[in-house]
mmCIF file of C-alpha atoms in Angstrom:
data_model
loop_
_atom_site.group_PDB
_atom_site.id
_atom_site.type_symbol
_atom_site.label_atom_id
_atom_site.label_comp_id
_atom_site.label_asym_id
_atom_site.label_seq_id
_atom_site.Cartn_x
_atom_site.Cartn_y
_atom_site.Cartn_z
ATOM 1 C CA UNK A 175 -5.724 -18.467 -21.157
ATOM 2 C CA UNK A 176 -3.371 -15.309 -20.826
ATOM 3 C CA UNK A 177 -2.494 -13.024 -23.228
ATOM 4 C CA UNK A 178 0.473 -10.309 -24.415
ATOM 5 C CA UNK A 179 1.459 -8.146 -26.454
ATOM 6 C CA UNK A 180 4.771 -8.036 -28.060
ATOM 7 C CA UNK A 181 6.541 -6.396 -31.431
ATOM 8 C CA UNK A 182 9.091 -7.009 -33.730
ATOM 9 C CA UNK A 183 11.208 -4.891 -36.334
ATOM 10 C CA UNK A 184 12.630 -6.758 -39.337
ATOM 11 C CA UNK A 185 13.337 -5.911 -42.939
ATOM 12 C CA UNK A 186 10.413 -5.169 -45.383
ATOM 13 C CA UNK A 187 8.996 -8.606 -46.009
ATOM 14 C CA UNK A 188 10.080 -10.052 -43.433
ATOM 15 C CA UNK A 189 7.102 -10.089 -40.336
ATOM 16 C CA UNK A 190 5.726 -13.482 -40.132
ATOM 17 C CA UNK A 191 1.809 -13.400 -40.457
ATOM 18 C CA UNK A 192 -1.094 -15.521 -38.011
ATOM 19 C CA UNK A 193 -0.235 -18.964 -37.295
ATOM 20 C CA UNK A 194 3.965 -18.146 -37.151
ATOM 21 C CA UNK A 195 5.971 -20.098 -34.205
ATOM 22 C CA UNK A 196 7.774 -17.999 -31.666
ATOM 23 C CA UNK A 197 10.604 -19.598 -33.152
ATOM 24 C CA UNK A 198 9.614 -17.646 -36.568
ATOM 25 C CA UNK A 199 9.132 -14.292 -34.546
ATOM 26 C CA UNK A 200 12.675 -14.395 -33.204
ATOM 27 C CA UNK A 201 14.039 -14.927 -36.453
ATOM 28 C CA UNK A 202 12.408 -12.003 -37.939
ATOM 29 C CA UNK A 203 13.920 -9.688 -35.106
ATOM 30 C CA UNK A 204 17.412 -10.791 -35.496
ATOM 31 C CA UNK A 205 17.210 -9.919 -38.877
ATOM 32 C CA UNK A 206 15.841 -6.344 -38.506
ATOM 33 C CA UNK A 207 18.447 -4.531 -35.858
ATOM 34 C CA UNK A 208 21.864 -5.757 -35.769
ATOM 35 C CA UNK A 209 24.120 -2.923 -33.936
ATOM 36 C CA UNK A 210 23.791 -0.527 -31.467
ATOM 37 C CA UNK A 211 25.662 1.555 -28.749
ATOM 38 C CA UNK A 212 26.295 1.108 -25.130
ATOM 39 C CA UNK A 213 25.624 4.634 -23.311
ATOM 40 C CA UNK A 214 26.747 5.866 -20.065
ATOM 41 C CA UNK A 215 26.931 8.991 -18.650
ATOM 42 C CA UNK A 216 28.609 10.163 -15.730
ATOM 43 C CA UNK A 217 27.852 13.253 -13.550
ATOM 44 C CA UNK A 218 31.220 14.868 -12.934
ATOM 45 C CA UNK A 219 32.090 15.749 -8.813
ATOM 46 C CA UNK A 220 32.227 19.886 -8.515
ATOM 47 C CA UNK A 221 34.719 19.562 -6.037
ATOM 48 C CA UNK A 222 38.084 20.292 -8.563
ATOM 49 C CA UNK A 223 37.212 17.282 -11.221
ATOM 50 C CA UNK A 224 40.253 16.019 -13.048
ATOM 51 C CA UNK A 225 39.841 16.635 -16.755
ATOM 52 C CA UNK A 226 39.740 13.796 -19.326
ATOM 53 C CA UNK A 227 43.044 13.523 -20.141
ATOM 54 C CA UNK A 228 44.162 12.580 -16.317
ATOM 55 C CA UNK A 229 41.596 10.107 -16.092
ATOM 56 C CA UNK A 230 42.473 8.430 -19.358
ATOM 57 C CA UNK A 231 46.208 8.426 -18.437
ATOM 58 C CA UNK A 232 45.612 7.359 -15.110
ATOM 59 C CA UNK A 233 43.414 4.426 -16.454
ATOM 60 C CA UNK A 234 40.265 5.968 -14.410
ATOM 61 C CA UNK A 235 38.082 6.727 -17.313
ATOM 62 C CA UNK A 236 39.352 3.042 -19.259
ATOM 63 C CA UNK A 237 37.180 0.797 -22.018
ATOM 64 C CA UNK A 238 35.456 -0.853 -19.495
ATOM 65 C CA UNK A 239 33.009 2.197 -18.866
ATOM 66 C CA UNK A 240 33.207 1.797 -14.932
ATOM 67 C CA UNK A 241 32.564 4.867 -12.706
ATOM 68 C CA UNK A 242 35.947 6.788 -13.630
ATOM 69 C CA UNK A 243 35.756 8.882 -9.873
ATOM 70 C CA UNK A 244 35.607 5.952 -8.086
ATOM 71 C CA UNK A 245 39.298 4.604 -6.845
ATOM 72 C CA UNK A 246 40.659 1.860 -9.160
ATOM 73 C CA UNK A 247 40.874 -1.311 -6.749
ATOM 74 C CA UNK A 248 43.411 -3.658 -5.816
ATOM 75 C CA UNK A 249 41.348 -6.456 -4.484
ATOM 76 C CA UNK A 250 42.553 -7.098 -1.642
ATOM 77 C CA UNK A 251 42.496 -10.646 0.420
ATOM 78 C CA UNK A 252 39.288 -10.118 2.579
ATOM 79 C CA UNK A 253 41.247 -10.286 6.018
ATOM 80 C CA UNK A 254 43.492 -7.732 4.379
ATOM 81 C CA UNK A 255 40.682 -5.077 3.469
ATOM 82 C CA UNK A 256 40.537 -2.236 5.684
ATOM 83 C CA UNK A 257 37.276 -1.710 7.719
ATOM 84 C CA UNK A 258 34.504 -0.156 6.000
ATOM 85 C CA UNK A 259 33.740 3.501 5.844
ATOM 86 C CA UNK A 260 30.271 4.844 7.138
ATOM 87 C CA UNK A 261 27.949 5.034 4.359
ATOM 88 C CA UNK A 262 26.776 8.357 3.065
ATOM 89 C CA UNK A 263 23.095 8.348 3.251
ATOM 90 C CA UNK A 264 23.132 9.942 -0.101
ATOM 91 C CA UNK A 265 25.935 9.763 -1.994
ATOM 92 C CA UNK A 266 26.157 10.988 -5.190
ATOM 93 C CA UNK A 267 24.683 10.008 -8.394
ATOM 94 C CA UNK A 268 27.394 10.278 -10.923
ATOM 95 C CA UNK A 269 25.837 7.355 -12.907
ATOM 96 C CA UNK A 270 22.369 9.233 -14.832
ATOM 97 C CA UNK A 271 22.552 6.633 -17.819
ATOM 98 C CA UNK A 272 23.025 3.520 -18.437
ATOM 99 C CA UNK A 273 21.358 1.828 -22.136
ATOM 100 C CA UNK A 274 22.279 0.162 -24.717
ATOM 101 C CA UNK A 275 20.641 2.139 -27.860
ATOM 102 C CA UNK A 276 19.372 0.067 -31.092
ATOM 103 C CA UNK A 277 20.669 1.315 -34.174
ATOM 104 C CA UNK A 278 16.779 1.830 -35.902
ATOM 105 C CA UNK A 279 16.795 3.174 -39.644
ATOM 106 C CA UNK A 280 12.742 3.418 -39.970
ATOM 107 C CA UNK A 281 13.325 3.862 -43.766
ATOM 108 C CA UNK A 282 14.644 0.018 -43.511
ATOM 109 C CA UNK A 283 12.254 -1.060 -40.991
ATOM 110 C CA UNK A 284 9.072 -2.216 -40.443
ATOM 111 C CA UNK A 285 7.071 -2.970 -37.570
ATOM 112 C CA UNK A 286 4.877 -5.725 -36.340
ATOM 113 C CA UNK A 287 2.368 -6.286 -33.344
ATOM 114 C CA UNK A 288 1.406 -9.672 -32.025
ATOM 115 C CA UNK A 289 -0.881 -11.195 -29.368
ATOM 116 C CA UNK A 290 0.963 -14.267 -27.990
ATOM 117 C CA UNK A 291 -1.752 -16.476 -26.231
ATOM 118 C CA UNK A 292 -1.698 -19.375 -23.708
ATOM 119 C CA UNK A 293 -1.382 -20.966 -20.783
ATOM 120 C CA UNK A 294 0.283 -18.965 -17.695
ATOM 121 C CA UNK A 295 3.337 -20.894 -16.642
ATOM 122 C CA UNK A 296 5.856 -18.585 -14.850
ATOM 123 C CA UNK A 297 4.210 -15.653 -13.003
ATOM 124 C CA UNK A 298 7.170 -14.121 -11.855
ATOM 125 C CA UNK A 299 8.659 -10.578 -13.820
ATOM 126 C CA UNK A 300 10.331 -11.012 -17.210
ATOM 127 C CA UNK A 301 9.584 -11.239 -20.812
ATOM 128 C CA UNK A 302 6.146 -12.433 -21.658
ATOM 129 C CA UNK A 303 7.335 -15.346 -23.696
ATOM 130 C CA UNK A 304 8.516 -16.935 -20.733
ATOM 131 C CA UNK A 305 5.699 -16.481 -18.774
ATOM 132 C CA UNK A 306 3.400 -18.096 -21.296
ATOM 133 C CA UNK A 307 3.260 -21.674 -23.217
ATOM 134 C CA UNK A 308 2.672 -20.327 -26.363
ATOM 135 C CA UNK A 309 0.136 -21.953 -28.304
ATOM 136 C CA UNK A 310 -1.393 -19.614 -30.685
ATOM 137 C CA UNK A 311 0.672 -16.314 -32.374
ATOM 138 C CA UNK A 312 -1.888 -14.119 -33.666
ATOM 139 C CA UNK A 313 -0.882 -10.341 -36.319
ATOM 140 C CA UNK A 314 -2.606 -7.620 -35.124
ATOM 141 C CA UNK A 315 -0.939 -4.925 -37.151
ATOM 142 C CA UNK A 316 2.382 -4.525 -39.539
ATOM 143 C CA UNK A 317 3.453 -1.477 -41.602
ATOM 144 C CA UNK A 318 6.476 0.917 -42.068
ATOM 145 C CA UNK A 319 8.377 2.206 -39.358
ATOM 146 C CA UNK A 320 7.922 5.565 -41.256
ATOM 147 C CA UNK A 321 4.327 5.735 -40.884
ATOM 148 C CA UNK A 322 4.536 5.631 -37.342
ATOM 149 C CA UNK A 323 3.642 8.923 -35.191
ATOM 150 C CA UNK A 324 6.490 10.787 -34.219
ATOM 151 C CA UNK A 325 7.315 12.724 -30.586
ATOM 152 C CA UNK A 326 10.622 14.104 -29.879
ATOM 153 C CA UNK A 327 12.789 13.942 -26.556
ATOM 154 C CA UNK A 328 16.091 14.801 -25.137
ATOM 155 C CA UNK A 329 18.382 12.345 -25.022
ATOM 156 C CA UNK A 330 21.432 13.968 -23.056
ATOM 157 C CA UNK A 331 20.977 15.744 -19.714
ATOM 158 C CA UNK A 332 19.162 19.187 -19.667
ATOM 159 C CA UNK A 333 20.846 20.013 -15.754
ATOM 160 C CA UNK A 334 23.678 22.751 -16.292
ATOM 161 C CA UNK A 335 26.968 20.823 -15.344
ATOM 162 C CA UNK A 336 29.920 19.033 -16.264
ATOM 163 C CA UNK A 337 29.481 15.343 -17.456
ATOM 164 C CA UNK A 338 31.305 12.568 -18.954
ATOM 165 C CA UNK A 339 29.879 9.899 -21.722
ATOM 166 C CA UNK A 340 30.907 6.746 -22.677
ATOM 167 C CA UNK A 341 29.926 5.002 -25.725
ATOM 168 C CA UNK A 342 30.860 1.811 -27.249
ATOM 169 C CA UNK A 343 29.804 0.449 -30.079
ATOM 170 C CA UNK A 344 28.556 -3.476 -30.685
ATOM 171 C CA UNK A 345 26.792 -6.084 -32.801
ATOM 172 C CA UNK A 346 23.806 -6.816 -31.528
ATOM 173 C CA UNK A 347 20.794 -9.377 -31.481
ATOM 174 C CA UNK A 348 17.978 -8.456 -29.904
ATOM 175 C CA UNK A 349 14.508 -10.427 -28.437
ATOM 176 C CA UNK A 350 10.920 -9.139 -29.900
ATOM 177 C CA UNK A 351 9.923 -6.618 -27.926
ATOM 178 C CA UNK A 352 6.980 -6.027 -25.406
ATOM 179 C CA UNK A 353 5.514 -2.611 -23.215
ATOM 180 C CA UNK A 354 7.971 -1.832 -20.372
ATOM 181 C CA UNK A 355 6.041 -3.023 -16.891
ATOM 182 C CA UNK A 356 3.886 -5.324 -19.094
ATOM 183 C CA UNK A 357 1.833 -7.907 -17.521
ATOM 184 C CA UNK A 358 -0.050 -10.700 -18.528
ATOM 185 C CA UNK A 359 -3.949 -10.059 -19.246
ATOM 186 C CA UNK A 360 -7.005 -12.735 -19.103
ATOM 187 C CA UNK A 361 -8.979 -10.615 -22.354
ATOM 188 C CA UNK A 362 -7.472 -10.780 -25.799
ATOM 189 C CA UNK A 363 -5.267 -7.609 -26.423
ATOM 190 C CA UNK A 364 -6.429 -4.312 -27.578
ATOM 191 C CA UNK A 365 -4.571 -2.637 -29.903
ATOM 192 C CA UNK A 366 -4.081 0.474 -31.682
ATOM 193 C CA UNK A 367 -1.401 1.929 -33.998
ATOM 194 C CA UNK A 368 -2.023 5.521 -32.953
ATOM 195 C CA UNK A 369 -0.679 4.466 -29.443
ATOM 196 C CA UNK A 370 2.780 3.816 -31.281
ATOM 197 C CA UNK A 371 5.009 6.698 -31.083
ATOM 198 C CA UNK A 372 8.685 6.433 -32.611
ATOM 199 C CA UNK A 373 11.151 8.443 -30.354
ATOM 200 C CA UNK A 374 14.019 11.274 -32.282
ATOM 201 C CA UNK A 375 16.285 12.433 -30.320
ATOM 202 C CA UNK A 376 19.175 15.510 -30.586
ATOM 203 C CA UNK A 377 21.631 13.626 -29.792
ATOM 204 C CA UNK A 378 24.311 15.961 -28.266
ATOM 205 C CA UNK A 379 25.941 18.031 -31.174
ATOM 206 C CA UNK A 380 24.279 15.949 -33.948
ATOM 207 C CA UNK A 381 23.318 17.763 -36.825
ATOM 208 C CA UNK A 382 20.031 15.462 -36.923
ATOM 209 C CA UNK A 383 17.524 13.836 -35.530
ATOM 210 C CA UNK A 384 18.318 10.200 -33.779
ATOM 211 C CA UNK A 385 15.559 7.864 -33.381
ATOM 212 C CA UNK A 386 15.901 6.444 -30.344
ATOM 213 C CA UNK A 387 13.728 3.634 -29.577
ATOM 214 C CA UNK A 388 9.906 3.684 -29.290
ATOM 215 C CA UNK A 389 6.950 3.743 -26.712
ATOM 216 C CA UNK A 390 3.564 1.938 -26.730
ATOM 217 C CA UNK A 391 0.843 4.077 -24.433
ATOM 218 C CA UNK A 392 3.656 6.093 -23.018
ATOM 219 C CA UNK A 393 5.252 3.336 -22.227
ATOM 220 C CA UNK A 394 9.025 2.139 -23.191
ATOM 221 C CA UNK A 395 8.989 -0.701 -25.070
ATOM 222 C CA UNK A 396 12.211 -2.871 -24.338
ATOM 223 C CA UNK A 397 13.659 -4.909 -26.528
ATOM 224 C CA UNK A 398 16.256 -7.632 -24.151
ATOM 225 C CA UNK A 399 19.523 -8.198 -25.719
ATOM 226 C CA UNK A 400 19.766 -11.974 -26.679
ATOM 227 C CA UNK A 401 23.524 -11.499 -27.684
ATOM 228 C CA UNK A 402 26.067 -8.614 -27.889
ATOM 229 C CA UNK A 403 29.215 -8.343 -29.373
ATOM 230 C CA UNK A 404 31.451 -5.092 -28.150
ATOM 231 C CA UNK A 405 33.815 -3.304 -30.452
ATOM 232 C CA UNK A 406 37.150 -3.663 -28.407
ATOM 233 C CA UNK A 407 37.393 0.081 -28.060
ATOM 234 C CA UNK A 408 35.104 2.849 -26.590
ATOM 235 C CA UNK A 409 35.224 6.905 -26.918
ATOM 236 C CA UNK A 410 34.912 9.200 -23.606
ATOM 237 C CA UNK A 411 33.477 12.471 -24.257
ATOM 238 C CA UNK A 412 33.642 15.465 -21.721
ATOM 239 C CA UNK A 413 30.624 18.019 -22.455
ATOM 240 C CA UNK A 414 28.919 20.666 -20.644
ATOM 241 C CA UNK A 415 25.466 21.915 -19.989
ATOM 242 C CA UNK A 416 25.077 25.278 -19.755
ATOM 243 C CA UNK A 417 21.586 26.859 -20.265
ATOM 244 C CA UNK A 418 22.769 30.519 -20.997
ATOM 245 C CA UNK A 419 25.169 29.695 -23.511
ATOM 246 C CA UNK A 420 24.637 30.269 -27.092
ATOM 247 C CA UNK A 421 25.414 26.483 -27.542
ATOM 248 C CA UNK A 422 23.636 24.934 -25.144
ATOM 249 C CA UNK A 423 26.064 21.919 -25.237
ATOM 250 C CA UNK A 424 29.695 21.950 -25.373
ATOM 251 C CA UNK A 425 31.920 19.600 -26.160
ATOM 252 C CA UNK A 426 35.415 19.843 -24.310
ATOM 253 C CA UNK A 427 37.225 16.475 -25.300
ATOM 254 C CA UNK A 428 36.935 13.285 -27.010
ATOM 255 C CA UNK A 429 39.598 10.676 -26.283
ATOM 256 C CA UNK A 430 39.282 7.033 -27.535
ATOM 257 C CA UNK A 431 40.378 4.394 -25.682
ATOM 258 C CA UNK A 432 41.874 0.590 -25.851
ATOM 259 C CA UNK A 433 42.399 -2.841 -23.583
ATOM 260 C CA UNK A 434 45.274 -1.717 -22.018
#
């Protein structure tokens, strides 16, 4: 018999108790976070960067989100592609972010922990529930998202620099969620709410705190996207880092962009 540990976030009311289906778990979670944000951001090159409103114009920095220094491509026939380049050994990372962020309100939340038991059937890497037949769904804990312990972290880059963000915003539905690098265990699971800790962020120039997901023995815990639905539209931001300044970040532009 093998065992995990997994949570879910749904509307006061709304955590299943002991003998609840997997089925009745996943229900619970689509109910309790429903939109979120796609989040990239970009390093940009030292070397004479365009500025925002080049790359927009030139359809570089586009809706899509993709790398707006790399060269838009033409696809070309294979026997028509020119030879390939040497690789740099280390070429640069532009790309420092790449999440999708739940939209959490703890004052609308609450939390539940579960012990999913049963027999080992995939042992591969993925989400516990598919690595198990489920036979038994057991509550260890459930209580406000607001009670939770509380640690704080920076969201955006600390490096001085130049950077680009993208953000689009989307329905979402999301799976229960389980301890990042979790793995299966023989024993029944241990538990203990003090080893919750809910995650506020400064989000940029925001005049508040953000809470930003949450982390189970200093571990992420992930919650997989089961379905997302993008707004057509996404917003660029350029913003700098710079330590000495009296505003540690700056904005420089914002530019919204469409399908073209």
């Amino acid at each position: 018999m093998a065992h995990a540990l997994v949570f879910v976030l749904a509307p006061e009311g709304g955590l299943p108790g002991d003998g609840a289906s997997w089925e009745d778990i996943q229900a619970a979670q689509r109910l309790g976070v429903r939109s979120g944000v796609a989040l990239r951001m970009f390093r940009v090159p030292a070397e004479g960067p365009p500025n925002l409103d080049d790359l927009v114009s030139s359809g570089q920095a586009n809706v899509s989100g993709a790398d707006p220094f790399e060269p838009l491509r033409t696809n070309p026939c294979p026997e028509e592609a020119p030879a390939a380049a040497p690789v740099d050994p280390s070429p640069p990372r532009r790309l420092i972010c790449d999440a999708v962020v739940p939209h959490l309100e703890p004052r609308a939340l609450w939390l539940g922990a579960y012990e999913l038991s049963g027999p080992e059937r995939q042992p591969s890497a993925g989400h516990p529930a598919e690595r198990l037949g489920i036979e038994t769904v057991r509550c260890l804990d459930q209580f406000s998202l607001r009670e939770a312990d509380n640690e704080t972290c920076w969201f955006y880059p600390t490096e001085n620099g130049d950077y680009l963000c993208w953000e689009n915003k989307r329905s979402l539905a999301l799976s229960p969620g389980y301890p990042a690098d979790s793995c299966l265990q023989e024993g029944p699971v241990s538990y203990q709410r003090s080893d919750l800790q809910l995650l506020w962020s400064l989000m940029a120039d925001d005049q508040a705190l953000t809470c930003v997901g949450l982390t189970y023995q200093k571990r992420r815990i992930e919650w997989p996207v089961a379905a997302s639905d993008p707004e057509p539209f996404a917003t660029w931001t350029a913003f700098r880092v710079d330590a000495m300044a009296d505003d540690t970040y700056q904005e420089l532009a914002n530019i919204t962009v469409f399908p073209s």
